[in-house]
CSV table of C-alpha atoms in Angstrom, one decimal:
chain,number,residue,atom,x,y,z
A,1,MET,CA,-82.6,-93.5,184.6
A,2,ASN,CA,-85.6,-91.4,183.6
A,3,PHE,CA,-87.9,-91.8,180.6
A,4,PHE,CA,-86.0,-89.4,178.3
A,5,ASP,CA,-82.7,-91.0,179.0
A,6,GLN,CA,-84.1,-94.2,177.4
A,7,LEU,CA,-84.9,-92.2,174.2
A,8,VAL,CA,-81.5,-90.6,173.6
A,9,ILE,CA,-77.8,-91.6,173.8
A,10,PRO,CA,-75.2,-89.6,175.7
A,11,PRO,CA,-73.0,-87.5,173.4
A,12,SER,CA,-69.3,-87.8,173.0
A,13,THR,CA,-67.0,-84.7,173.3
A,14,GLU,CA,-67.1,-84.0,169.6
A,15,GLN,CA,-70.9,-84.5,169.5
A,16,SER,CA,-71.4,-82.1,172.4
A,17,LEU,CA,-69.6,-79.4,170.5
A,18,LEU,CA,-71.9,-80.0,167.5
A,19,LEU,CA,-75.0,-80.0,169.7
A,20,ASN,CA,-74.0,-76.7,171.1
A,21,LEU,CA,-73.7,-75.2,167.6
A,22,ILE,CA,-77.1,-76.7,166.7
A,23,GLN,CA,-78.6,-75.0,169.8
A,24,ILE,CA,-77.3,-71.6,168.8
A,25,ILE,CA,-78.8,-71.9,165.4
A,26,SER,CA,-82.1,-73.3,166.7
A,27,PHE,CA,-82.4,-70.5,169.3
A,28,ALA,CA,-81.5,-67.8,166.8
A,29,ILE,CA,-84.5,-69.0,164.7
A,30,PHE,CA,-87.0,-69.9,167.4
A,31,TYR,CA,-86.7,-66.9,169.7
A,32,PRO,CA,-87.4,-64.1,167.2
A,33,PHE,CA,-90.2,-66.1,165.5
A,34,THR,CA,-91.9,-66.9,168.8
A,35,GLY,CA,-91.3,-63.3,170.0
A,36,ILE,CA,-93.1,-62.0,166.9
A,37,MET,CA,-96.0,-64.4,167.3
A,38,LEU,CA,-96.3,-63.4,171.0
A,39,GLY,CA,-95.9,-59.7,170.5
A,40,GLY,CA,-98.0,-59.6,167.3
A,41,THR,CA,-100.9,-61.5,168.8
A,42,LEU,CA,-100.8,-59.3,171.9
A,43,LEU,CA,-100.7,-56.0,169.9
A,44,SER,CA,-103.4,-57.2,167.5
A,45,LEU,CA,-105.8,-58.0,170.4
A,46,TYR,CA,-104.9,-54.7,172.1
A,47,PHE,CA,-105.8,-52.6,169.0
A,48,ARG,CA,-108.9,-54.7,168.5
A,49,SER,CA,-110.0,-53.7,172.0
A,50,GLN,CA,-109.1,-50.1,171.3
A,51,ALA,CA,-111.3,-50.2,168.1
A,52,LYS,CA,-114.2,-51.5,170.2
A,53,LYS,CA,-113.8,-48.8,172.8
A,54,THR,CA,-113.3,-45.8,170.4
A,55,ARG,CA,-115.2,-47.2,167.4
A,56,ASN,CA,-112.2,-46.2,165.3
A,57,LEU,CA,-112.1,-48.5,162.3
A,58,LEU,CA,-108.5,-47.6,161.7
A,59,TYR,CA,-107.6,-49.5,164.9
A,60,LEU,CA,-109.6,-52.5,163.7
A,61,LYS,CA,-107.8,-52.5,160.4
A,62,PHE,CA,-104.4,-52.2,162.2
A,63,SER,CA,-105.4,-55.1,164.4
A,64,ASN,CA,-106.3,-57.3,161.4
A,65,ASP,CA,-103.2,-56.3,159.4
A,66,ILE,CA,-100.8,-57.0,162.3
A,67,ILE,CA,-101.9,-60.6,162.7
A,68,LYS,CA,-102.2,-61.0,158.9
A,69,TYR,CA,-98.6,-60.1,158.2
A,70,LEU,CA,-96.8,-61.0,161.4
A,71,ALA,CA,-98.3,-64.5,161.8
A,72,VAL,CA,-96.7,-65.9,158.6
A,73,SER,CA,-98.0,-69.0,156.8
A,74,ARG,CA,-98.6,-72.2,158.7
A,75,ASN,CA,-95.8,-73.9,156.8
A,76,ALA,CA,-93.4,-71.2,157.7
A,77,GLY,CA,-94.6,-71.4,161.3
A,78,PHE,CA,-93.9,-75.1,161.4
A,79,GLY,CA,-90.4,-74.5,160.1
A,80,LEU,CA,-89.5,-71.4,162.2
A,81,GLY,CA,-91.4,-72.4,165.4
A,82,ILE,CA,-92.2,-76.0,165.9
A,83,LEU,CA,-89.1,-77.7,164.3
A,84,PRO,CA,-86.6,-75.5,166.2
A,85,VAL,CA,-88.3,-76.0,169.6
A,86,ILE,CA,-88.4,-79.8,169.1
A,87,SER,CA,-84.7,-79.7,168.1
A,88,ILE,CA,-83.8,-77.7,171.2
A,89,SER,CA,-85.7,-80.1,173.5
A,90,ILE,CA,-84.0,-83.2,172.0
A,91,VAL,CA,-80.6,-81.6,172.3
A,92,TYR,CA,-81.3,-80.7,175.9
A,93,ALA,CA,-82.3,-84.3,176.6
A,94,GLN,CA,-78.9,-85.4,175.3
A,95,LEU,CA,-76.8,-82.8,177.0
A,96,LEU,CA,-78.7,-83.3,180.3
A,97,TYR,CA,-78.5,-87.1,180.1
A,98,SER,CA,-78.9,-88.8,183.5
A,99,SER,CA,-79.2,-85.4,185.3
A,100,ASN,CA,-82.7,-86.4,186.6
A,101,ILE,CA,-83.9,-82.8,186.7
A,102,ILE,CA,-87.3,-81.5,185.5
A,103,SER,CA,-86.0,-79.3,182.7
A,104,VAL,CA,-86.3,-81.9,179.8
A,105,GLY,CA,-89.9,-82.9,180.8
A,106,VAL,CA,-90.9,-79.2,181.1
A,107,LEU,CA,-89.4,-78.5,177.6
A,108,PHE,CA,-91.3,-81.3,176.0
A,109,LEU,CA,-94.5,-80.1,177.7
A,110,SER,CA,-93.9,-76.7,176.3
A,111,VAL,CA,-93.5,-78.2,172.8
A,112,LEU,CA,-97.0,-79.6,173.0
A,113,MET,CA,-98.4,-76.3,174.3
A,114,PHE,CA,-96.6,-74.4,171.5
A,115,ILE,CA,-98.3,-76.6,168.9
A,116,VAL,CA,-101.7,-75.9,170.4
A,117,SER,CA,-101.1,-72.2,170.9
A,118,TYR,CA,-100.0,-71.8,167.3
A,119,ALA,CA,-103.1,-73.6,166.1
A,120,PHE,CA,-105.3,-71.1,168.0
A,121,ILE,CA,-103.3,-68.1,166.7
A,122,TYR,CA,-103.6,-69.2,163.1
A,123,ARG,CA,-107.3,-69.8,163.7
A,124,TYR,CA,-107.4,-66.2,165.1
A,125,LYS,CA,-105.6,-65.0,161.9
A,126,SER,CA,-108.2,-66.7,159.7
A,127,SER,CA,-111.1,-65.4,161.6
A,128,ALA,CA,-109.7,-61.9,161.6
A,129,GLU,CA,-109.3,-62.0,157.8
A,130,THR,CA,-113.0,-63.0,157.5
A,131,ASP,CA,-114.0,-60.3,159.9
A,132,SER,CA,-112.0,-57.8,157.8
A,133,ALA,CA,-113.8,-58.9,154.7
A,134,ILE,CA,-117.2,-58.5,156.4
A,135,THR,CA,-116.2,-55.0,157.4
A,136,GLU,CA,-115.3,-54.1,153.8
A,137,ILE,CA,-118.6,-55.5,152.6
A,138,LYS,CA,-120.5,-53.4,155.1
A,139,LYS,CA,-118.8,-50.3,153.9
A,140,SER,CA,-120.3,-50.9,150.5
A,141,VAL,CA,-123.8,-51.2,151.9
A,142,ILE,CA,-125.6,-47.9,152.0
A,143,ASP,CA,-127.9,-48.9,154.9
A,144,GLU,CA,-126.8,-51.7,157.2
A,145,LYS,CA,-130.4,-52.3,158.0
A,146,ASN,CA,-130.6,-54.0,154.6
A,147,LEU,CA,-128.3,-56.8,155.8
A,148,SER,CA,-130.0,-60.1,156.2
A,149,GLU,CA,-130.3,-61.8,159.5
A,150,GLU,CA,-128.0,-64.6,158.3
A,151,VAL,CA,-125.2,-62.1,157.5
A,152,ILE,CA,-125.6,-60.4,160.9
A,153,SER,CA,-125.7,-63.8,162.7
A,154,PHE,CA,-122.6,-64.9,160.8
A,155,GLU,CA,-120.8,-61.7,161.7
A,156,GLU,CA,-121.5,-62.2,165.4
A,157,LYS,CA,-120.1,-65.8,165.2
A,158,VAL,CA,-117.0,-64.5,163.5
A,159,LYS,CA,-116.4,-61.8,166.1
A,160,THR,CA,-116.9,-64.4,168.9
A,161,GLU,CA,-114.5,-66.8,167.1
A,162,VAL,CA,-111.9,-63.9,166.7
A,163,SER,CA,-112.1,-63.0,170.4
A,164,SER,CA,-112.0,-66.6,171.8
A,165,SER,CA,-109.3,-68.0,169.5
A,166,GLY,CA,-107.1,-64.9,169.9
A,167,LYS,CA,-107.2,-64.8,173.7
A,168,SER,CA,-106.8,-68.6,174.0
A,169,GLY,CA,-103.9,-68.6,171.7
A,170,LEU,CA,-102.2,-65.7,173.5
A,171,ILE,CA,-102.7,-67.3,177.0
A,172,LEU,CA,-101.4,-70.7,175.9
A,173,LEU,CA,-98.4,-69.1,174.1
A,174,ILE,CA,-97.5,-67.1,177.2
A,175,LEU,CA,-97.7,-70.2,179.3
A,176,SER,CA,-95.7,-72.2,176.7
A,177,VAL,CA,-93.0,-69.5,176.7
A,178,PHE,CA,-92.8,-69.4,180.5
A,179,LEU,CA,-92.4,-73.2,180.7
A,180,PHE,CA,-89.8,-73.2,178.0
A,181,ILE,CA,-87.8,-70.4,179.6
A,182,GLY,CA,-88.2,-72.1,183.0
A,183,GLY,CA,-86.8,-75.4,181.7
A,184,THR,CA,-83.8,-73.7,180.0
A,185,THR,CA,-83.1,-71.4,183.0
A,186,ILE,CA,-83.0,-74.2,185.6
A,187,ALA,CA,-80.9,-76.4,183.3
A,188,SER,CA,-78.3,-73.6,183.1
A,189,ASN,CA,-77.6,-73.6,186.9
A,190,MET,CA,-76.4,-76.8,188.4
A,191,ASN,CA,-77.0,-75.4,191.9
A,192,ASP,CA,-80.8,-75.6,191.2
A,193,TRP,CA,-80.6,-79.2,190.0
A,194,ALA,CA,-80.9,-80.7,193.5
A,195,THR,CA,-84.3,-79.0,194.2
A,196,ALA,CA,-85.7,-78.8,190.6
A,197,LYS,CA,-87.6,-82.1,190.7
A,198,THR,CA,-91.2,-80.9,189.9
A,199,VAL,CA,-92.9,-78.3,187.7
A,200,PHE,CA,-93.5,-76.2,190.8
A,201,ALA,CA,-89.8,-75.4,190.9
A,202,VAL,CA,-90.2,-73.5,187.7
A,203,PHE,CA,-92.9,-71.2,189.1
A,204,VAL,CA,-91.0,-70.3,192.3
A,205,ASN,CA,-87.6,-69.6,190.7
A,206,SER,CA,-86.9,-65.9,190.6
A,207,SER,CA,-84.4,-66.3,187.7
A,208,VAL,CA,-87.1,-67.9,185.6
A,209,TRP,CA,-89.4,-64.9,186.1
A,210,LEU,CA,-86.7,-62.4,185.3
A,211,ASN,CA,-85.7,-64.2,182.1
A,212,PHE,CA,-89.4,-64.5,181.2
A,213,VAL,CA,-90.0,-60.7,181.5
A,214,TYR,CA,-86.8,-60.2,179.5
A,215,PHE,CA,-88.2,-62.3,176.7
A,216,PHE,CA,-91.5,-60.5,176.9
A,217,VAL,CA,-89.8,-57.2,176.5
A,218,THR,CA,-87.8,-58.4,173.5
A,219,SER,CA,-90.9,-59.9,172.0
A,220,LEU,CA,-92.7,-56.5,171.9
A,221,ALA,CA,-89.5,-54.8,170.6
A,222,ILE,CA,-89.1,-57.1,167.7
A,223,SER,CA,-92.9,-57.1,167.0
A,224,GLY,CA,-92.7,-53.3,166.6
A,225,GLY,CA,-89.7,-53.8,164.3
A,226,ALA,CA,-91.5,-56.5,162.3
A,227,ILE,CA,-94.5,-54.2,161.8
A,228,LEU,CA,-92.2,-51.6,160.4
A,229,PHE,CA,-90.5,-54.1,158.1
A,230,PHE,CA,-93.6,-55.9,156.7
A,231,PHE,CA,-95.7,-52.7,156.4
A,232,PHE,CA,-93.0,-50.4,154.9
A,233,SER,CA,-90.0,-52.4,153.6
A,234,TRP,CA,-90.8,-56.1,152.6
A,235,GLN,CA,-91.3,-56.3,148.9
A,236,GLY,CA,-91.8,-52.5,148.7
A,237,GLY,CA,-94.2,-52.4,151.7
A,238,ILE,CA,-98.0,-52.4,151.8
A,239,LYS,CA,-99.7,-49.8,149.6
A,240,ILE,CA,-101.4,-47.5,152.2
A,241,GLU,CA,-103.5,-44.9,150.5
A,242,ASN,CA,-105.0,-43.5,153.7
A,243,ASN,CA,-102.5,-41.1,155.2
A,244,ASP,CA,-104.2,-41.2,158.6
A,245,TYR,CA,-103.8,-45.0,158.7
A,246,ARG,CA,-100.1,-44.7,157.6
A,247,GLU,CA,-99.4,-42.2,160.4
A,248,LEU,CA,-101.1,-44.5,162.9
A,249,VAL,CA,-99.1,-47.6,161.8
A,250,LEU,CA,-95.8,-45.6,161.8
A,251,LYS,CA,-96.4,-43.9,165.2
A,252,LYS,CA,-97.5,-47.0,167.1
A,253,SER,CA,-94.9,-49.4,165.6
A,254,VAL,CA,-92.0,-47.1,166.2
A,255,SER,CA,-93.1,-46.3,169.7
A,256,VAL,CA,-93.5,-49.9,170.7
A,257,ALA,CA,-90.1,-50.9,169.1
A,258,LEU,CA,-88.2,-48.0,170.7
A,259,ILE,CA,-89.7,-48.2,174.2
A,260,PHE,CA,-89.0,-51.9,174.6
A,261,SER,CA,-85.7,-51.7,172.8
A,262,LEU,CA,-84.5,-49.2,175.4
A,263,LEU,CA,-85.5,-51.6,178.1
A,264,GLN,CA,-83.5,-54.5,176.7
A,265,PRO,CA,-80.0,-53.4,178.0
A,266,VAL,CA,-81.5,-53.2,181.5
A,267,PHE,CA,-82.7,-56.8,181.4
A,268,LEU,CA,-79.5,-57.9,179.6
A,269,PHE,CA,-77.5,-56.6,182.6
A,270,PHE,CA,-79.8,-58.3,185.1
A,271,ASN,CA,-79.5,-61.5,183.1
A,272,PHE,CA,-75.8,-61.3,183.7
A,273,LEU,CA,-76.2,-60.8,187.4
A,274,ILE,CA,-78.2,-64.1,187.8
A,275,LEU,CA,-75.8,-66.3,185.9
A,276,PRO,CA,-73.8,-68.7,188.0
A,277,LYS,CA,-70.1,-67.8,188.2
A,278,GLU,CA,-69.2,-71.0,186.4
A,279,SER,CA,-71.0,-69.6,183.3
A,280,PHE,CA,-68.6,-66.8,182.5
A,281,SER,CA,-65.9,-66.9,179.8
A,282,SER,CA,-64.6,-64.6,177.1
A,283,PRO,CA,-67.2,-65.6,174.4
A,284,VAL,CA,-70.0,-64.9,176.9
A,285,PHE,CA,-68.7,-61.3,177.4
A,286,ILE,CA,-68.0,-60.8,173.7
A,287,PHE,CA,-71.4,-61.9,172.5
A,288,ALA,CA,-73.1,-59.9,175.3
A,289,GLY,CA,-71.2,-56.8,174.2
A,290,LEU,CA,-72.2,-57.4,170.6
A,291,ALA,CA,-75.8,-57.7,171.6
A,292,PHE,CA,-75.6,-54.5,173.6
A,293,LEU,CA,-74.1,-52.6,170.6
A,294,SER,CA,-76.7,-54.0,168.2
A,295,ILE,CA,-79.5,-52.7,170.5
A,296,LEU,CA,-77.9,-49.3,170.5
A,297,PHE,CA,-77.9,-49.3,166.7
A,298,VAL,CA,-81.6,-50.3,166.7
A,299,CYS,CA,-82.4,-47.4,169.0
A,300,ASN,CA,-80.5,-45.0,166.8
A,301,PHE,CA,-82.3,-46.2,163.6
A,302,LEU,CA,-85.6,-45.8,165.3
A,303,TYR,CA,-84.8,-42.3,166.5
A,304,ALA,CA,-83.8,-41.4,162.9
A,305,ILE,CA,-87.2,-42.7,161.7
A,306,ILE,CA,-89.0,-40.6,164.3
A,307,ARG,CA,-86.9,-37.5,163.5
A,308,ASN,CA,-87.2,-37.7,159.7
A,309,SER,CA,-90.5,-39.5,159.4
A,310,ASP,CA,-88.6,-41.7,156.9
A,311,VAL,CA,-89.2,-45.4,156.8
A,312,GLU,CA,-86.2,-46.3,154.6
A,313,LEU,CA,-84.4,-47.6,157.7
A,314,ALA,CA,-87.3,-50.0,158.6
A,315,GLY,CA,-85.4,-53.0,157.0
A,316,TRP,CA,-82.2,-52.2,158.9
A,317,VAL,CA,-84.1,-52.0,162.2
A,318,PHE,CA,-85.6,-55.5,161.7
A,319,ALA,CA,-82.3,-57.0,160.4
A,320,VAL,CA,-80.3,-55.7,163.4
A,321,MET,CA,-83.0,-56.9,165.8
A,322,LEU,CA,-82.6,-60.4,164.3
A,323,LEU,CA,-78.8,-60.1,164.7
A,324,THR,CA,-79.3,-59.2,168.3
A,325,PHE,CA,-81.1,-62.5,168.8
A,326,VAL,CA,-78.2,-64.4,167.2
A,327,PHE,CA,-75.7,-62.7,169.7
A,328,VAL,CA,-77.9,-63.4,172.7
A,329,SER,CA,-78.4,-67.0,171.6
A,330,ALA,CA,-74.7,-67.5,171.3
A,331,LYS,CA,-74.1,-65.8,174.7
A,332,ASN,CA,-76.7,-68.0,176.4
A,333,GLN,CA,-75.4,-71.2,174.9
A,334,TYR,CA,-71.8,-70.5,175.8
A,335,ALA,CA,-72.9,-69.7,179.4
A,336,PHE,CA,-75.0,-72.9,179.5
A,337,SER,CA,-72.1,-75.0,178.2
A,338,ASN,CA,-69.7,-73.5,180.8
A,339,ALA,CA,-72.1,-74.0,183.7
A,340,ILE,CA,-72.7,-77.7,183.1
A,341,LYS,CA,-69.2,-78.6,182.2
A,342,PRO,CA,-68.8,-81.0,185.1
A,343,HIS,CA,-71.9,-82.9,184.0
A,344,THR,CA,-70.8,-82.8,180.4
A,345,LEU,CA,-67.6,-84.5,181.3
A,346,VAL,CA,-69.5,-87.3,183.0
A,347,VAL,CA,-71.9,-87.7,180.0
A,348,ASN,CA,-69.0,-87.8,177.6
A,349,ALA,CA,-67.4,-90.5,179.7
A,350,LYS,CA,-70.6,-92.5,179.6
A,351,ALA,CA,-70.7,-92.1,175.8
A,352,ASP,CA,-67.2,-93.6,175.6
A,353,GLU,CA,-68.3,-96.5,177.8
A,354,LYS,CA,-71.3,-97.2,175.5
A,355,LEU,CA,-69.0,-97.1,172.5
A,356,LYS,CA,-66.7,-99.6,174.2
A,357,GLU,CA,-69.7,-101.8,175.0
A,358,MET,CA,-70.5,-101.9,171.3
A,359,GLN,CA,-67.0,-103.1,170.5
A,360,PRO,CA,-66.0,-106.8,170.8
A,361,LYS,CA,-65.4,-107.8,174.4
A,362,LYS,CA,-61.9,-108.3,175.5
A,363,GLN,CA,-60.3,-110.2,178.4
A,364,VAL,CA,-61.7,-109.2,181.7
A,365,VAL,CA,-59.2,-107.2,183.7
A,366,GLU,CA,-59.1,-106.0,187.3
A,367,ILE,CA,-60.9,-102.8,188.1
A,368,SER,CA,-58.3,-100.0,188.3
A,369,GLY,CA,-59.2,-97.1,190.7
A,370,GLU,CA,-56.4,-95.0,189.2
A,371,GLU,CA,-57.8,-95.3,185.6
A,372,ILE,CA,-61.3,-94.4,186.8
A,373,TYR,CA,-59.9,-91.5,188.7
A,374,LYS,CA,-58.0,-90.2,185.6
A,375,SER,CA,-61.1,-90.6,183.3
A,376,ARG,CA,-63.8,-89.4,185.7
A,377,CYS,CA,-62.4,-87.4,188.6
A,378,ALA,CA,-59.2,-85.6,187.5
A,379,ALA,CA,-61.0,-83.1,185.3
A,380,CYS,CA,-62.6,-81.6,188.4
A,381,HIS,CA,-60.4,-82.6,191.4
A,382,LYS,CA,-56.7,-82.4,192.2
A,383,PHE,CA,-55.0,-83.4,195.5
A,384,GLU,CA,-53.7,-79.9,196.3
A,385,THR,CA,-55.3,-77.6,193.8
A,386,LYS,CA,-58.8,-76.2,193.6
A,387,LEU,CA,-60.5,-76.9,190.3
A,388,VAL,CA,-64.2,-77.3,189.7
A,389,GLY,CA,-64.4,-79.2,193.0
A,390,PRO,CA,-62.4,-78.9,196.2
A,391,PRO,CA,-58.9,-80.3,196.5
A,392,TYR,CA,-58.7,-83.8,198.1
A,393,GLN,CA,-56.4,-82.5,200.9
A,394,GLU,CA,-59.5,-80.7,202.3
A,395,THR,CA,-62.0,-83.5,201.9
A,396,LEU,CA,-60.2,-86.9,202.4
A,397,PRO,CA,-59.0,-86.4,206.1
A,398,LYS,CA,-62.6,-86.8,207.4
A,399,TYR,CA,-62.8,-90.3,205.9
A,400,GLY,CA,-59.7,-91.6,207.6
A,401,ASP,CA,-59.2,-95.2,206.4
A,402,ASP,CA,-62.9,-95.8,205.8
A,403,ILE,CA,-63.0,-97.0,202.2
A,404,LYS,CA,-66.7,-97.9,202.4
A,405,LYS,CA,-67.7,-94.5,203.6
A,406,LEU,CA,-65.8,-92.7,200.9
A,407,ALA,CA,-67.0,-95.2,198.3
A,408,GLY,CA,-70.6,-94.5,199.4
A,409,TYR,CA,-70.2,-90.8,198.7
A,410,ILE,CA,-68.6,-91.4,195.3
A,411,TYR,CA,-71.4,-93.9,194.4
A,412,SER,CA,-74.2,-91.5,195.4
A,413,PRO,CA,-72.9,-87.9,195.9
A,414,VAL,CA,-74.8,-85.1,197.7
A,415,LYS,CA,-74.1,-81.4,197.9
A,416,ILE,CA,-72.1,-80.6,201.0
A,417,ASN,CA,-70.0,-77.4,200.5
A,418,PRO,CA,-72.1,-74.4,199.3
A,419,GLU,CA,-68.9,-72.9,197.8
A,420,TYR,CA,-68.8,-75.6,195.1
A,421,PRO,CA,-71.3,-76.9,192.6
A,422,PRO,CA,-72.9,-80.3,193.4
A,423,MET,CA,-70.9,-83.2,192.3
A,424,PRO,CA,-72.6,-85.1,189.4
A,425,ASN,CA,-73.4,-88.7,189.8
A,426,GLN,CA,-70.7,-90.6,187.9
A,427,GLY,CA,-72.8,-93.6,187.3
A,428,LEU,CA,-70.2,-96.0,188.8
A,429,LYS,CA,-70.9,-99.4,190.1
A,430,MET,CA,-70.2,-99.9,193.8
A,431,LYS,CA,-67.0,-102.0,193.1
A,432,GLU,CA,-65.8,-99.2,190.9
A,433,ALA,CA,-66.5,-96.6,193.6
A,434,GLU,CA,-64.6,-98.7,196.1
A,435,ALA,CA,-61.7,-99.0,193.8
A,436,VAL,CA,-61.5,-95.2,193.4
A,437,ALA,CA,-61.9,-94.7,197.1
A,438,LYS,CA,-59.1,-97.2,197.9
A,439,TYR,CA,-56.8,-95.5,195.3
A,440,LEU,CA,-57.5,-92.0,196.7
A,441,LEU,CA,-56.9,-92.9,200.3
A,442,GLU,CA,-53.7,-94.8,199.4
A,443,LYS,CA,-52.5,-91.9,197.3
A,444,TYR,CA,-53.3,-89.4,200.0
A,445,LYS,CA,-51.2,-91.2,202.5
A,446,THR,CA,-48.1,-90.8,200.3
A,447,LYS,CA,-48.6,-87.0,199.9
């Protein structure tokens, strides 16, 4: 039992259904907010560097406004970012109870890094607002040579603070997102569980990298949509008196949103290709289709904005982008739930055991291999039919009458046949494993 197993309790069947619903809601909140924070910080730093290269103050104003409006208040950041990621990590700890994989530890590590990265980004936002105020003051000064040395020194400190806090926050946020996606990706494929024992496994997993790039693309897409929304739609939009600045904001935000929205279906398709076959079900295909349709609507809205130079659709662009995250979150959670179903059955059985332990003890009865088989094994194995695992008529002959050998495998299973997912450890005592082995071999002889 690892450290996190001591902090949570295994969920029952009903609790597992509730936890999956909580995950969908948490992901639907966390993903768009984190995407906007990531994309907004990246775009803000990019246009700040462009302002420095071109000495164009419009770029500098755009940079400051992006981080000002996209990085919402700290309280909102806590509610939309920190709380959901903590909730997601705790739920994973429950659903992956006794799995002994690295995912839960990686997720909690990412939580700590998210907190630090958000702190740096909000520090960047505060410094950028100060820098913007200094720029406005300098505009009112006829001759900048009249500025005191203290003001000039303070300005340099602010610029240094803006650069360091912004870059530090972005780097930490990117690493946090990578670890988070790595933890969730590995958790979604039981075939990776046997080798995913260290953080190094996250960095060498190709599926993790593909999902990370997918999230990076969606982050820039929704950041472009968020700029359109906050600048032109939210509460009537920002009063922009400078037409050149208005054209700059509109052109850049629409371009970013459209380019990266067009890339999303490609990554959505590749995301399907890397899912384990156990993940697929009707809800997975339905929500993936809805996500694809919503992306098409977004692209059409953006094209209409470009064609008509009309920002009335800015609110719809952002709303449908958020809806896309809901569909993708539902698709991912259904796929995850399907993929770990064998493990979930084991966890649910352990929850039932713990519930029985809490009840008054009854008279001790003989261990029944048949009862253990029906509660632990029958969901995945039949004697003549292939279910999640292979049929017993294919596996039992090699054990002959060796109850001890079969019991040893049941007690501590290892992956043997690459055509089937690894058998989860059932958490049986050796006497229980021997009872099951005896029952199976006796039953097999009568077939």
